[in-house]
Amino acid sequence: KQEVTQIPAALSVPEGENLVLNCSFTDSAIYNLQWFRQDPGKGLTSLLLIQSSQREQTSGRLNASLDKSSGRSTLYIAASQPGDSATYLCAVGEETSGSRLTFGEGTQLTVNP
Amino acid sequence: EAGVAQSPRYKIIEKRQSVAFWCNPISGHATLYWYQQILGQGPKLLIQFQNNGVVDDSQLPKDRFSAERLKGVDSTLKIQPAKLEDSAVYLCASSFTGGGTEAFFGQGTRLTVV
């Protein structure tokens, strides 16, 4: 059974810092890995999708990497801003279950002005 | 491009009552997911459809939950009878084909069972 773990569970940083969120998964048979952002009381917004054959994806100040063999992904946020405050979730698309998306518990990020 | 639409946004019911949620996926998306997200946790898959067929319902509590996707487009998720522990946000998502394609989520329905 695929298990996805996100570390840390919560993170508080001052504005302007660069930060890294971590995601690990136990079964490397994945199609892809997707990072989402969730604001309080809202749905999930897709940030980055990394296919299993890719090593990284970038969008603006966000960079996500994937090391499929070791079961790890990181989300790097450069020059953090208060508007980045949200919960960040990673999800893996599993090959062995018809592409089910399995989520981690999320990292709650607070960026202080 | 219109996103995934869900209704209602909020619902409060008493335990043992029934409730239904509706989802309209992005046009052309064959795969539709229903997730349950309990406060403070990550979303958990309840059921996955490919067109109008069920791909995965292994985590759906079938004694009280049911879902259908008529004509491979809209979907409804029903709970009958509801329990207190069903209080959660119910998220619908869709993707073009499933494996390897990006999933897009709706705003969710927040259910409170009292």
PDB file of C-alpha atoms in Angstrom:
ATOM      1  CA  LYS A   1       0.000   0.000   0.000  1.00  0.00           C
ATOM      2  CA  GLN A   2       1.362   3.391  -1.018  1.00  0.00           C
ATOM      3  CA  GLU A   3       2.124   5.754   1.842  1.00  0.00           C
ATOM      4  CA  VAL A   4       2.974   9.413   1.359  1.00  0.00           C
ATOM      5  CA  THR A   5       4.665  11.420   4.095  1.00  0.00           C
ATOM      6  CA  GLN A   6       5.249  15.146   4.215  1.00  0.00           C
ATOM      7  CA  ILE A   7       7.780  16.842   6.432  1.00  0.00           C
ATOM      8  CA  PRO A   8       7.521  19.200   8.231  1.00  0.00           C
ATOM      9  CA  ALA A   9       3.855  19.226   9.217  1.00  0.00           C
ATOM     10  CA  ALA A  10       4.037  22.959   9.844  1.00  0.00           C
ATOM     11  CA  LEU A  11       6.544  25.655   9.006  1.00  0.00           C
ATOM     12  CA  SER A  12       6.704  29.330   9.903  1.00  0.00           C
ATOM     13  CA  VAL A  13       9.232  31.597   8.184  1.00  0.00           C
ATOM     14  CA  PRO A  14       9.863  35.322   7.766  1.00  0.00           C
ATOM     15  CA  GLU A  15       9.081  36.905   4.441  1.00  0.00           C
ATOM     16  CA  GLY A  16      11.833  36.627   1.851  1.00  0.00           C
ATOM     17  CA  GLU A  17      13.227  33.288   2.962  1.00  0.00           C
ATOM     18  CA  ASN A  18      13.804  30.423   0.576  1.00  0.00           C
ATOM     19  CA  LEU A  19      12.273  27.206   1.837  1.00  0.00           C
ATOM     20  CA  VAL A  20      11.981  23.512   1.047  1.00  0.00           C
ATOM     21  CA  LEU A  21       9.029  21.217   1.638  1.00  0.00           C
ATOM     22  CA  ASN A  22       9.610  17.479   1.582  1.00  0.00           C
ATOM     23  CA  CYS A  23       7.494  14.592   0.358  1.00  0.00           C
ATOM     24  CA  SER A  24       8.374  10.900   0.457  1.00  0.00           C
ATOM     25  CA  PHE A  25       6.527   7.862  -0.857  1.00  0.00           C
ATOM     26  CA  THR A  26       6.975   4.156  -0.305  1.00  0.00           C
ATOM     27  CA  ASP A  27       6.157   2.624  -3.714  1.00  0.00           C
ATOM     28  CA  SER A  28       8.156   3.915  -6.673  1.00  0.00           C
ATOM     29  CA  ALA A  29       5.653   2.558  -9.241  1.00  0.00           C
ATOM     30  CA  ILE A  30       4.134   5.950  -9.965  1.00  0.00           C
ATOM     31  CA  TYR A  31       2.938   7.769 -13.080  1.00  0.00           C
ATOM     32  CA  ASN A  32       3.589  11.190 -11.674  1.00  0.00           C
ATOM     33  CA  LEU A  33       3.736  13.395  -8.612  1.00  0.00           C
ATOM     34  CA  GLN A  34       1.657  16.500  -8.208  1.00  0.00           C
ATOM     35  CA  TRP A  35       2.013  19.401  -5.757  1.00  0.00           C
ATOM     36  CA  PHE A  36      -1.103  21.253  -4.677  1.00  0.00           C
ATOM     37  CA  ARG A  37      -1.865  24.334  -2.644  1.00  0.00           C
ATOM     38  CA  GLN A  38      -4.912  24.544  -0.380  1.00  0.00           C
ATOM     39  CA  ASP A  39      -6.131  27.762   1.190  1.00  0.00           C
ATOM     40  CA  PRO A  40      -8.410  27.550   4.252  1.00  0.00           C
ATOM     41  CA  GLY A  41     -11.924  26.494   3.300  1.00  0.00           C
ATOM     42  CA  LYS A  42     -11.007  26.106  -0.344  1.00  0.00           C
ATOM     43  CA  GLY A  43     -10.334  23.328  -2.812  1.00  0.00           C
ATOM     44  CA  LEU A  44      -6.949  22.260  -4.140  1.00  0.00           C
ATOM     45  CA  THR A  45      -5.022  24.295  -6.689  1.00  0.00           C
ATOM     46  CA  SER A  46      -2.525  22.383  -8.813  1.00  0.00           C
ATOM     47  CA  LEU A  47       0.941  23.927  -8.664  1.00  0.00           C
ATOM     48  CA  LEU A  48       3.250  21.526 -10.466  1.00  0.00           C
ATOM     49  CA  LEU A  49       3.012  18.116 -12.107  1.00  0.00           C
ATOM     50  CA  ILE A  50       6.144  16.010 -12.536  1.00  0.00           C
ATOM     51  CA  GLN A  51       5.953  12.934 -14.740  1.00  0.00           C
ATOM     52  CA  SER A  52       7.822   9.859 -13.524  1.00  0.00           C
ATOM     53  CA  SER A  53      10.387  10.280 -16.321  1.00  0.00           C
ATOM     54  CA  GLN A  54      11.162  13.870 -15.318  1.00  0.00           C
ATOM     55  CA  ARG A  55      13.517  15.165 -12.654  1.00  0.00           C
ATOM     56  CA  GLU A  56      12.044  18.585 -12.016  1.00  0.00           C
ATOM     57  CA  GLN A  57       9.479  21.187 -12.994  1.00  0.00           C
ATOM     58  CA  THR A  58       9.517  24.945 -12.482  1.00  0.00           C
ATOM     59  CA  SER A  59       6.809  27.567 -12.337  1.00  0.00           C
ATOM     60  CA  GLY A  60       7.753  31.084 -11.322  1.00  0.00           C
ATOM     61  CA  ARG A  61       9.218  30.974  -7.810  1.00  0.00           C
ATOM     62  CA  LEU A  62       8.370  27.292  -7.417  1.00  0.00           C
ATOM     63  CA  ASN A  63      10.617  24.381  -8.307  1.00  0.00           C
ATOM     64  CA  ALA A  64       9.705  20.764  -7.685  1.00  0.00           C
ATOM     65  CA  SER A  65      12.127  17.868  -7.995  1.00  0.00           C
ATOM     66  CA  LEU A  66      11.490  14.137  -8.155  1.00  0.00           C
ATOM     67  CA  ASP A  67      13.807  11.263  -7.313  1.00  0.00           C
ATOM     68  CA  LYS A  68      11.635   8.292  -8.130  1.00  0.00           C
ATOM     69  CA  SER A  69      14.182   5.634  -7.165  1.00  0.00           C
ATOM     70  CA  SER A  70      14.553   6.982  -3.645  1.00  0.00           C
ATOM     71  CA  GLY A  71      10.862   7.876  -3.304  1.00  0.00           C
ATOM     72  CA  ARG A  72      11.369  11.578  -2.656  1.00  0.00           C
ATOM     73  CA  SER A  73      10.204  14.923  -3.943  1.00  0.00           C
ATOM     74  CA  THR A  74      10.912  18.437  -2.791  1.00  0.00           C
ATOM     75  CA  LEU A  75       9.091  21.688  -3.411  1.00  0.00           C
ATOM     76  CA  TYR A  76      11.371  24.717  -3.314  1.00  0.00           C
ATOM     77  CA  ILE A  77       9.802  28.140  -2.826  1.00  0.00           C
ATOM     78  CA  ALA A  78      12.083  31.082  -3.512  1.00  0.00           C
ATOM     79  CA  ALA A  79      11.734  34.488  -1.872  1.00  0.00           C
ATOM     80  CA  SER A  80       8.639  33.545   0.114  1.00  0.00           C
ATOM     81  CA  GLN A  81       5.776  36.032   0.471  1.00  0.00           C
ATOM     82  CA  PRO A  82       2.863  36.268   2.944  1.00  0.00           C
ATOM     83  CA  GLY A  83       0.555  35.283   0.083  1.00  0.00           C
ATOM     84  CA  ASP A  84       2.323  31.917  -0.034  1.00  0.00           C
ATOM     85  CA  SER A  85       0.763  31.041   3.326  1.00  0.00           C
ATOM     86  CA  ALA A  86      -1.345  27.921   2.763  1.00  0.00           C
ATOM     87  CA  THR A  87      -1.232  24.154   3.141  1.00  0.00           C
ATOM     88  CA  TYR A  88       0.878  22.378   0.548  1.00  0.00           C
ATOM     89  CA  LEU A  89      -0.034  18.821  -0.399  1.00  0.00           C
ATOM     90  CA  CYS A  90       1.822  16.322  -2.514  1.00  0.00           C
ATOM     91  CA  ALA A  91       0.086  13.440  -4.253  1.00  0.00           C
ATOM     92  CA  VAL A  92       1.423  10.494  -6.230  1.00  0.00           C
ATOM     93  CA  GLY A  93      -0.376   8.954  -9.167  1.00  0.00           C
ATOM     94  CA  GLU A  94      -0.029   5.208  -8.669  1.00  0.00           C
ATOM     95  CA  GLU A  95       0.601   2.832 -11.551  1.00  0.00           C
ATOM     96  CA  THR A  96      -0.772  -0.182  -9.745  1.00  0.00           C
ATOM     97  CA  SER A  97      -4.217   1.142  -8.888  1.00  0.00           C
ATOM     98  CA  GLY A  98      -5.500   2.707 -12.081  1.00  0.00           C
ATOM     99  CA  SER A  99      -3.759   6.014 -11.434  1.00  0.00           C
ATOM    100  CA  ARG A 100      -5.244   6.644  -7.979  1.00  0.00           C
ATOM    101  CA  LEU A 101      -3.877   9.841  -6.444  1.00  0.00           C
ATOM    102  CA  THR A 102      -2.594   9.203  -2.927  1.00  0.00           C
ATOM    103  CA  PHE A 103      -1.997  12.267  -0.795  1.00  0.00           C
ATOM    104  CA  GLY A 104       0.253  13.169   2.070  1.00  0.00           C
ATOM    105  CA  GLU A 105      -1.056  14.971   5.144  1.00  0.00           C
ATOM    106  CA  GLY A 106       0.281  18.324   3.983  1.00  0.00           C
ATOM    107  CA  THR A 107       2.650  21.011   5.240  1.00  0.00           C
ATOM    108  CA  GLN A 108       1.016  24.105   6.703  1.00  0.00           C
ATOM    109  CA  LEU A 109       3.152  27.083   5.718  1.00  0.00           C
ATOM    110  CA  THR A 110       2.975  30.511   7.344  1.00  0.00           C
ATOM    111  CA  VAL A 111       5.040  33.349   5.912  1.00  0.00           C
ATOM    112  CA  ASN A 112       5.256  36.255   8.325  1.00  0.00           C
ATOM    113  CA  PRO A 113       5.557  39.848   7.049  1.00  0.00           C
TER     114      PRO A 113
ATOM    115  CA  GLU B   1     -11.790  26.823 -19.604  1.00  0.00           C
ATOM    116  CA  ALA B   2     -14.362  26.154 -16.895  1.00  0.00           C
ATOM    117  CA  GLY B   3     -13.107  24.279 -13.858  1.00  0.00           C
ATOM    118  CA  VAL B   4     -14.637  21.457 -11.869  1.00  0.00           C
ATOM    119  CA  ALA B   5     -17.998  22.529 -10.479  1.00  0.00           C
ATOM    120  CA  GLN B   6     -19.423  21.195  -7.237  1.00  0.00           C
ATOM    121  CA  SER B   7     -22.611  21.859  -5.338  1.00  0.00           C
ATOM    122  CA  PRO B   8     -23.679  22.585  -2.739  1.00  0.00           C
ATOM    123  CA  ARG B   9     -20.733  24.387  -1.102  1.00  0.00           C
ATOM    124  CA  TYR B  10     -21.986  23.752   2.407  1.00  0.00           C
ATOM    125  CA  LYS B  11     -24.438  21.311   3.937  1.00  0.00           C
ATOM    126  CA  ILE B  12     -25.531  20.719   7.519  1.00  0.00           C
ATOM    127  CA  ILE B  13     -27.621  17.640   8.290  1.00  0.00           C
ATOM    128  CA  GLU B  14     -28.575  15.591  11.294  1.00  0.00           C
ATOM    129  CA  LYS B  15     -27.148  12.119  11.766  1.00  0.00           C
ATOM    130  CA  ARG B  16     -29.101   9.360  10.053  1.00  0.00           C
ATOM    131  CA  GLN B  17     -30.298  11.768   7.361  1.00  0.00           C
ATOM    132  CA  SER B  18     -29.275  11.403   3.744  1.00  0.00           C
ATOM    133  CA  VAL B  19     -27.328  13.846   1.586  1.00  0.00           C
ATOM    134  CA  ALA B  20     -26.181  14.074  -2.020  1.00  0.00           C
ATOM    135  CA  PHE B  21     -23.363  15.990  -3.660  1.00  0.00           C
ATOM    136  CA  TRP B  22     -23.054  16.857  -7.318  1.00  0.00           C
ATOM    137  CA  CYS B  23     -19.978  17.278  -9.508  1.00  0.00           C
ATOM    138  CA  ASN B  24     -19.521  18.462 -13.075  1.00  0.00           C
ATOM    139  CA  PRO B  25     -15.978  17.754 -14.319  1.00  0.00           C
ATOM    140  CA  ILE B  26     -13.972  19.683 -16.866  1.00  0.00           C
ATOM    141  CA  SER B  27     -15.332  19.056 -20.348  1.00  0.00           C
ATOM    142  CA  GLY B  28     -13.602  16.144 -22.043  1.00  0.00           C
ATOM    143  CA  HIS B  29     -12.110  14.689 -18.867  1.00  0.00           C
ATOM    144  CA  ALA B  30     -12.675  10.950 -18.759  1.00  0.00           C
ATOM    145  CA  THR B  31     -11.492  10.348 -15.198  1.00  0.00           C
ATOM    146  CA  LEU B  32     -13.457  11.610 -12.197  1.00  0.00           C
ATOM    147  CA  TYR B  33     -12.491  11.227  -8.543  1.00  0.00           C
ATOM    148  CA  TRP B  34     -14.337  11.756  -5.273  1.00  0.00           C
ATOM    149  CA  TYR B  35     -12.174  12.418  -2.222  1.00  0.00           C
ATOM    150  CA  GLN B  36     -13.000  12.840   1.444  1.00  0.00           C
ATOM    151  CA  GLN B  37     -10.877  15.286   3.437  1.00  0.00           C
ATOM    152  CA  ILE B  38     -11.254  15.289   7.200  1.00  0.00           C
ATOM    153  CA  LEU B  39     -10.031  18.438   8.936  1.00  0.00           C
ATOM    154  CA  GLY B  40      -6.259  18.452   9.299  1.00  0.00           C
ATOM    155  CA  GLN B  41      -5.714  15.441   7.036  1.00  0.00           C
ATOM    156  CA  GLY B  42      -4.886  14.860   3.412  1.00  0.00           C
ATOM    157  CA  PRO B  43      -7.661  13.880   0.995  1.00  0.00           C
ATOM    158  CA  LYS B  44      -8.568  10.196   0.842  1.00  0.00           C
ATOM    159  CA  LEU B  45      -9.901   8.619  -2.338  1.00  0.00           C
ATOM    160  CA  LEU B  46     -13.457   7.329  -2.095  1.00  0.00           C
ATOM    161  CA  ILE B  47     -14.130   6.354  -5.703  1.00  0.00           C
ATOM    162  CA  GLN B  48     -12.595   6.790  -9.153  1.00  0.00           C
ATOM    163  CA  PHE B  49     -14.505   6.606 -12.445  1.00  0.00           C
ATOM    164  CA  GLN B  50     -13.149   6.184 -15.945  1.00  0.00           C
ATOM    165  CA  ASN B  51     -15.972   7.427 -18.185  1.00  0.00           C
ATOM    166  CA  ASN B  52     -19.008   5.853 -16.496  1.00  0.00           C
ATOM    167  CA  GLY B  53     -17.217   2.791 -15.147  1.00  0.00           C
ATOM    168  CA  VAL B  54     -15.785   2.390 -11.651  1.00  0.00           C
ATOM    169  CA  VAL B  55     -11.999   1.945 -11.584  1.00  0.00           C
ATOM    170  CA  ASP B  56     -11.441   1.971  -7.825  1.00  0.00           C
ATOM    171  CA  ASP B  57     -13.946   1.996  -4.979  1.00  0.00           C
ATOM    172  CA  SER B  58     -11.893   0.019  -2.505  1.00  0.00           C
ATOM    173  CA  GLN B  59     -12.060   2.752   0.156  1.00  0.00           C
ATOM    174  CA  LEU B  60     -15.735   3.606  -0.280  1.00  0.00           C
ATOM    175  CA  PRO B  61     -17.891   2.606   2.736  1.00  0.00           C
ATOM    176  CA  LYS B  62     -20.419   0.844   0.581  1.00  0.00           C
ATOM    177  CA  ASP B  63     -22.910   0.251   3.384  1.00  0.00           C
ATOM    178  CA  ARG B  64     -23.699   3.977   3.422  1.00  0.00           C
ATOM    179  CA  PHE B  65     -21.961   5.651   0.491  1.00  0.00           C
ATOM    180  CA  SER B  66     -22.889   5.339  -3.161  1.00  0.00           C
ATOM    181  CA  ALA B  67     -21.821   7.148  -6.294  1.00  0.00           C
ATOM    182  CA  GLU B  68     -22.743   7.161  -9.923  1.00  0.00           C
ATOM    183  CA  ARG B  69     -21.571   8.835 -13.075  1.00  0.00           C
ATOM    184  CA  LEU B  70     -24.301   8.823 -15.646  1.00  0.00           C
ATOM    185  CA  LYS B  71     -23.300   9.140 -19.298  1.00  0.00           C
ATOM    186  CA  GLY B  72     -19.685   9.564 -18.257  1.00  0.00           C
ATOM    187  CA  VAL B  73     -20.062  13.239 -17.382  1.00  0.00           C
ATOM    188  CA  ASP B  74     -21.703  14.495 -14.159  1.00  0.00           C
ATOM    189  CA  SER B  75     -21.457  12.516 -10.972  1.00  0.00           C
ATOM    190  CA  THR B  76     -23.338  12.335  -7.691  1.00  0.00           C
ATOM    191  CA  LEU B  77     -22.111  11.039  -4.348  1.00  0.00           C
ATOM    192  CA  LYS B  78     -24.707  10.034  -1.770  1.00  0.00           C
ATOM    193  CA  ILE B  79     -24.486   9.244   1.918  1.00  0.00           C
ATOM    194  CA  GLN B  80     -27.358   7.388   3.573  1.00  0.00           C
ATOM    195  CA  PRO B  81     -27.575   7.350   6.535  1.00  0.00           C
ATOM    196  CA  ALA B  82     -24.996   9.915   7.612  1.00  0.00           C
ATOM    197  CA  LYS B  83     -22.877   9.500  10.725  1.00  0.00           C
ATOM    198  CA  LEU B  84     -21.096  12.129  12.787  1.00  0.00           C
ATOM    199  CA  GLU B  85     -17.733  10.917  11.468  1.00  0.00           C
ATOM    200  CA  ASP B  86     -18.801  11.743   7.900  1.00  0.00           C
ATOM    201  CA  SER B  87     -18.271  15.423   8.687  1.00  0.00           C
ATOM    202  CA  ALA B  88     -15.610  16.420   6.165  1.00  0.00           C
ATOM    203  CA  VAL B  89     -14.996  18.235   2.908  1.00  0.00           C
ATOM    204  CA  TYR B  90     -15.929  16.185  -0.150  1.00  0.00           C
ATOM    205  CA  LEU B  91     -13.758  17.032  -3.114  1.00  0.00           C
ATOM    206  CA  CYS B  92     -14.378  16.163  -6.727  1.00  0.00           C
ATOM    207  CA  ALA B  93     -11.528  16.101  -9.232  1.00  0.00           C
ATOM    208  CA  SER B  94     -11.122  15.258 -12.887  1.00  0.00           C
ATOM    209  CA  SER B  95      -8.301  14.496 -15.274  1.00  0.00           C
ATOM    210  CA  PHE B  96      -8.082  13.935 -19.002  1.00  0.00           C
ATOM    211  CA  THR B  97      -7.306  10.233 -18.942  1.00  0.00           C
ATOM    212  CA  GLY B  98      -6.093   9.351 -15.457  1.00  0.00           C
ATOM    213  CA  GLY B  99      -2.614   7.898 -15.520  1.00  0.00           C
ATOM    214  CA  GLY B 100       0.018  10.568 -16.024  1.00  0.00           C
ATOM    215  CA  THR B 101      -2.343  13.472 -16.547  1.00  0.00           C
ATOM    216  CA  GLU B 102      -2.917  16.428 -14.272  1.00  0.00           C
ATOM    217  CA  ALA B 103      -5.845  16.341 -11.865  1.00  0.00           C
ATOM    218  CA  PHE B 104      -7.957  19.433 -11.246  1.00  0.00           C
ATOM    219  CA  PHE B 105     -10.100  19.877  -8.160  1.00  0.00           C
ATOM    220  CA  GLY B 106     -13.366  21.617  -7.433  1.00  0.00           C
ATOM    221  CA  GLN B 107     -13.980  23.882  -4.429  1.00  0.00           C
ATOM    222  CA  GLY B 108     -15.447  21.045  -2.407  1.00  0.00           C
ATOM    223  CA  THR B 109     -18.574  20.566  -0.332  1.00  0.00           C
ATOM    224  CA  ARG B 110     -18.208  21.020   3.409  1.00  0.00           C
ATOM    225  CA  LEU B 111     -20.523  18.588   5.198  1.00  0.00           C
ATOM    226  CA  THR B 112     -21.343  18.956   8.867  1.00  0.00           C
ATOM    227  CA  VAL B 113     -23.292  16.145  10.517  1.00  0.00           C
ATOM    228  CA  VAL B 114     -24.824  17.103  13.879  1.00  0.00           C
TER     229      VAL B 114
END
